[in-house]
């Protein structure tokens, strides 16, 4: 029995499968162009009446955008996540050190911080360093990838102690609300 015709048939079948795989496939619609990051300054939005006010043990209050809930307690920083998906978060914490206000800012990385902006603004009588940017293809806790809209702000509480605010979201509109929240920092008198 000659195996050559069977082998030839298999080769022709593999070539046909390969040719079919190389044909242009119908593509899905391209991803929408991401929205630009909100500028760090000036704030595009101001905190609204009725936003919850959070008092921090560092001697400050801050208002948070609606639907942010405290999710963990007993850690060095306070974590707030937005209901219902908890993929948008704000963390408020302290840093102890003597490097100065600008040394604790996030270092700028052009490839990872698109639409980057920064400024120092007087808030409640204190200078606050504020940064905002878009992180391309960021990963969220649900393992989904999307552009992240990030913010970071830091202010000196007293010599050697700094209060920071960092937040991340997949919506530019929530980033603008986070930047407004930063403007609500006030010292407890």
GROMACS .gro file of C-alpha atoms in nm:
model
  189
    1UNK     CA    1   0.000   0.000   0.000
    2UNK     CA    2   0.139   0.338  -0.101
    3UNK     CA    3   0.126   0.605   0.175
    4UNK     CA    4   0.226   0.882  -0.064
    5UNK     CA    5  -0.134   0.977  -0.170
    6UNK     CA    6  -0.243   0.999   0.199
    7UNK     CA    7   0.060   1.214   0.285
    8UNK     CA    8  -0.009   1.437  -0.016
    9UNK     CA    9  -0.373   1.477   0.093
   10UNK     CA   10  -0.264   1.580   0.444
   11UNK     CA   11  -0.018   1.835   0.306
   12UNK     CA   12  -0.284   1.985   0.080
   13UNK     CA   13  -0.526   2.003   0.374
   14UNK     CA   14  -0.267   2.184   0.590
   15UNK     CA   15  -0.194   2.430   0.308
   16UNK     CA   16  -0.566   2.501   0.268
   17UNK     CA   17  -0.603   2.565   0.644
   18UNK     CA   18  -0.296   2.790   0.640
   19UNK     CA   19  -0.426   2.987   0.342
   20UNK     CA   20  -0.763   3.036   0.512
   21UNK     CA   21  -0.592   3.162   0.826
   22UNK     CA   22  -0.397   3.421   0.626
   23UNK     CA   23  -0.705   3.573   0.465
   24UNK     CA   24  -0.796   3.916   0.596
   25UNK     CA   25  -1.036   3.876   0.884
   26UNK     CA   26  -1.319   4.112   0.961
   27UNK     CA   27  -1.192   4.345   1.233
   28UNK     CA   28  -1.377   4.493   1.524
   29UNK     CA   29  -1.427   4.865   1.547
   30UNK     CA   30  -1.116   5.048   1.665
   31UNK     CA   31  -1.101   5.155   2.028
   32UNK     CA   32  -1.223   5.508   2.089
   33UNK     CA   33  -0.960   5.775   2.125
   34UNK     CA   34  -0.900   5.824   2.499
   35UNK     CA   35  -1.013   6.145   2.662
   36UNK     CA   36  -0.729   6.373   2.765
   37UNK     CA   37  -0.629   6.395   3.129
   38UNK     CA   38  -0.770   6.687   3.328
   39UNK     CA   39  -0.511   6.958   3.396
   40UNK     CA   40  -0.368   6.969   3.749
   41UNK     CA   41  -0.430   7.345   3.765
   42UNK     CA   42  -0.656   7.526   3.751
   43UNK     CA   43  -0.927   7.299   3.887
   44UNK     CA   44  -1.205   7.253   3.633
   45UNK     CA   45  -1.455   7.156   3.903
   46UNK     CA   46  -1.504   7.267   4.261
   47UNK     CA   47  -1.625   7.046   4.548
   48UNK     CA   48  -2.002   7.054   4.571
   49UNK     CA   49  -2.217   7.109   4.877
   50UNK     CA   50  -2.324   6.775   5.013
   51UNK     CA   51  -1.999   6.592   4.936
   52UNK     CA   52  -1.901   6.385   5.242
   53UNK     CA   53  -1.639   6.548   5.466
   54UNK     CA   54  -1.368   6.318   5.602
   55UNK     CA   55  -1.162   6.421   5.905
   56UNK     CA   56  -0.811   6.277   5.906
   57UNK     CA   57  -0.596   6.212   6.213
   58UNK     CA   58  -0.326   6.436   6.062
   59UNK     CA   59  -0.540   6.739   6.146
   60UNK     CA   60  -0.708   6.796   5.809
   61UNK     CA   61  -1.051   6.754   5.654
   62UNK     CA   62  -1.118   6.673   5.292
   63UNK     CA   63  -1.439   6.633   5.096
   64UNK     CA   64  -1.472   6.330   4.870
   65UNK     CA   65  -1.682   6.297   4.557
   66UNK     CA   66  -2.013   6.114   4.604
   67UNK     CA   67  -2.022   5.731   4.618
   68UNK     CA   68  -1.667   5.693   4.754
   69UNK     CA   69  -1.674   5.460   5.054
   70UNK     CA   70  -1.399   5.382   5.304
   71UNK     CA   71  -1.293   5.024   5.236
   72UNK     CA   72  -1.011   4.948   5.478
   73UNK     CA   73  -0.936   5.069   5.825
   74UNK     CA   74  -0.646   5.018   6.059
   75UNK     CA   75  -0.377   5.074   5.798
   76UNK     CA   76  -0.135   5.365   5.768
   77UNK     CA   77  -0.339   5.512   5.483
   78UNK     CA   78  -0.713   5.547   5.433
   79UNK     CA   79  -0.856   5.380   5.122
   80UNK     CA   80  -1.176   5.498   4.958
   81UNK     CA   81  -1.331   5.317   4.662
   82UNK     CA   82  -1.622   5.423   4.446
   83UNK     CA   83  -1.928   5.202   4.457
   84UNK     CA   84  -2.056   4.996   4.282
   85UNK     CA   85  -1.751   4.853   4.103
   86UNK     CA   86  -1.475   4.963   4.345
   87UNK     CA   87  -1.231   5.007   4.055
   88UNK     CA   88  -1.194   5.382   4.116
   89UNK     CA   89  -0.998   5.463   4.429
   90UNK     CA   90  -0.857   5.739   4.648
   91UNK     CA   91  -0.590   5.689   4.913
   92UNK     CA   92  -0.506   5.951   5.175
   93UNK     CA   93  -0.199   5.892   5.392
   94UNK     CA   94   0.109   6.042   5.552
   95UNK     CA   95   0.478   6.032   5.472
   96UNK     CA   96   0.740   6.098   5.739
   97UNK     CA   97   1.071   6.230   5.610
   98UNK     CA   98   1.276   6.542   5.558
   99UNK     CA   99   1.326   6.554   5.179
  100UNK     CA  100   1.094   6.848   5.117
  101UNK     CA  101   0.763   6.884   4.937
  102UNK     CA  102   0.882   6.838   4.579
  103UNK     CA  103   1.096   6.531   4.655
  104UNK     CA  104   0.786   6.323   4.735
  105UNK     CA  105   0.606   6.393   4.409
  106UNK     CA  106   0.568   6.115   4.154
  107UNK     CA  107   0.864   6.121   3.914
  108UNK     CA  108   0.759   6.211   3.559
  109UNK     CA  109   0.787   5.926   3.307
  110UNK     CA  110   0.691   6.039   2.957
  111UNK     CA  111   0.584   5.694   2.827
  112UNK     CA  112   0.366   5.619   3.130
  113UNK     CA  113   0.226   5.963   3.214
  114UNK     CA  114   0.049   6.099   2.906
  115UNK     CA  115  -0.113   6.443   2.922
  116UNK     CA  116   0.100   6.510   3.231
  117UNK     CA  117   0.057   6.838   3.417
  118UNK     CA  118   0.174   6.964   3.754
  119UNK     CA  119   0.155   7.276   3.964
  120UNK     CA  120   0.185   7.406   4.317
  121UNK     CA  121  -0.124   7.581   4.445
  122UNK     CA  122  -0.205   7.749   4.776
  123UNK     CA  123  -0.492   7.557   4.938
  124UNK     CA  124  -0.614   7.651   5.284
  125UNK     CA  125  -0.305   7.869   5.327
  126UNK     CA  126  -0.054   7.590   5.249
  127UNK     CA  127   0.136   7.509   4.929
  128UNK     CA  128   0.015   7.184   4.772
  129UNK     CA  129   0.200   7.006   4.491
  130UNK     CA  130  -0.057   6.860   4.246
  131UNK     CA  131   0.002   6.623   3.953
  132UNK     CA  132  -0.243   6.476   3.699
  133UNK     CA  133  -0.187   6.238   3.407
  134UNK     CA  134  -0.328   5.954   3.199
  135UNK     CA  135  -0.162   5.611   3.227
  136UNK     CA  136  -0.207   5.424   2.897
  137UNK     CA  137  -0.339   5.069   2.919
  138UNK     CA  138  -0.338   5.060   3.300
  139UNK     CA  139  -0.445   4.748   3.486
  140UNK     CA  140  -0.729   4.757   3.738
  141UNK     CA  141  -0.802   4.516   4.023
  142UNK     CA  142  -1.053   4.331   3.807
  143UNK     CA  143  -0.763   4.253   3.566
  144UNK     CA  144  -0.919   4.470   3.295
  145UNK     CA  145  -0.696   4.705   3.099
  146UNK     CA  146  -0.799   5.058   3.018
  147UNK     CA  147  -0.646   5.401   3.032
  148UNK     CA  148  -0.618   5.517   3.394
  149UNK     CA  149  -0.664   5.879   3.492
  150UNK     CA  150  -0.439   5.944   3.793
  151UNK     CA  151  -0.384   6.226   4.041
  152UNK     CA  152  -0.130   6.282   4.316
  153UNK     CA  153  -0.107   6.570   4.562
  154UNK     CA  154   0.108   6.630   4.868
  155UNK     CA  155   0.125   6.900   5.134
  156UNK     CA  156   0.337   6.952   5.441
  157UNK     CA  157   0.151   6.907   5.770
  158UNK     CA  158   0.445   7.009   5.987
  159UNK     CA  159   0.823   6.980   5.944
  160UNK     CA  160   0.903   6.624   5.841
  161UNK     CA  161   0.538   6.511   5.801
  162UNK     CA  162   0.347   6.522   5.471
  163UNK     CA  163  -0.013   6.437   5.384
  164UNK     CA  164  -0.069   6.286   5.040
  165UNK     CA  165  -0.373   6.218   4.822
  166UNK     CA  166  -0.353   5.975   4.531
  167UNK     CA  167  -0.634   5.854   4.310
  168UNK     CA  168  -0.697   5.649   3.999
  169UNK     CA  169  -1.002   5.602   3.780
  170UNK     CA  170  -1.094   5.488   3.430
  171UNK     CA  171  -1.302   5.803   3.370
  172UNK     CA  172  -1.160   6.149   3.302
  173UNK     CA  173  -1.471   6.303   3.461
  174UNK     CA  174  -1.397   6.129   3.793
  175UNK     CA  175  -1.035   6.249   3.769
  176UNK     CA  176  -1.167   6.606   3.754
  177UNK     CA  177  -1.375   6.536   4.068
  178UNK     CA  178  -1.065   6.402   4.245
  179UNK     CA  179  -0.875   6.719   4.156
  180UNK     CA  180  -1.166   6.920   4.300
  181UNK     CA  181  -1.150   6.712   4.616
  182UNK     CA  182  -0.784   6.808   4.661
  183UNK     CA  183  -0.892   7.174   4.666
  184UNK     CA  184  -1.112   7.103   4.970
  185UNK     CA  185  -0.822   7.016   5.208
  186UNK     CA  186  -0.856   7.226   5.522
  187UNK     CA  187  -0.672   7.231   5.855
  188UNK     CA  188  -0.879   7.155   6.161
  189UNK     CA  189  -0.858   7.457   6.387
   0.00000   0.00000   0.00000
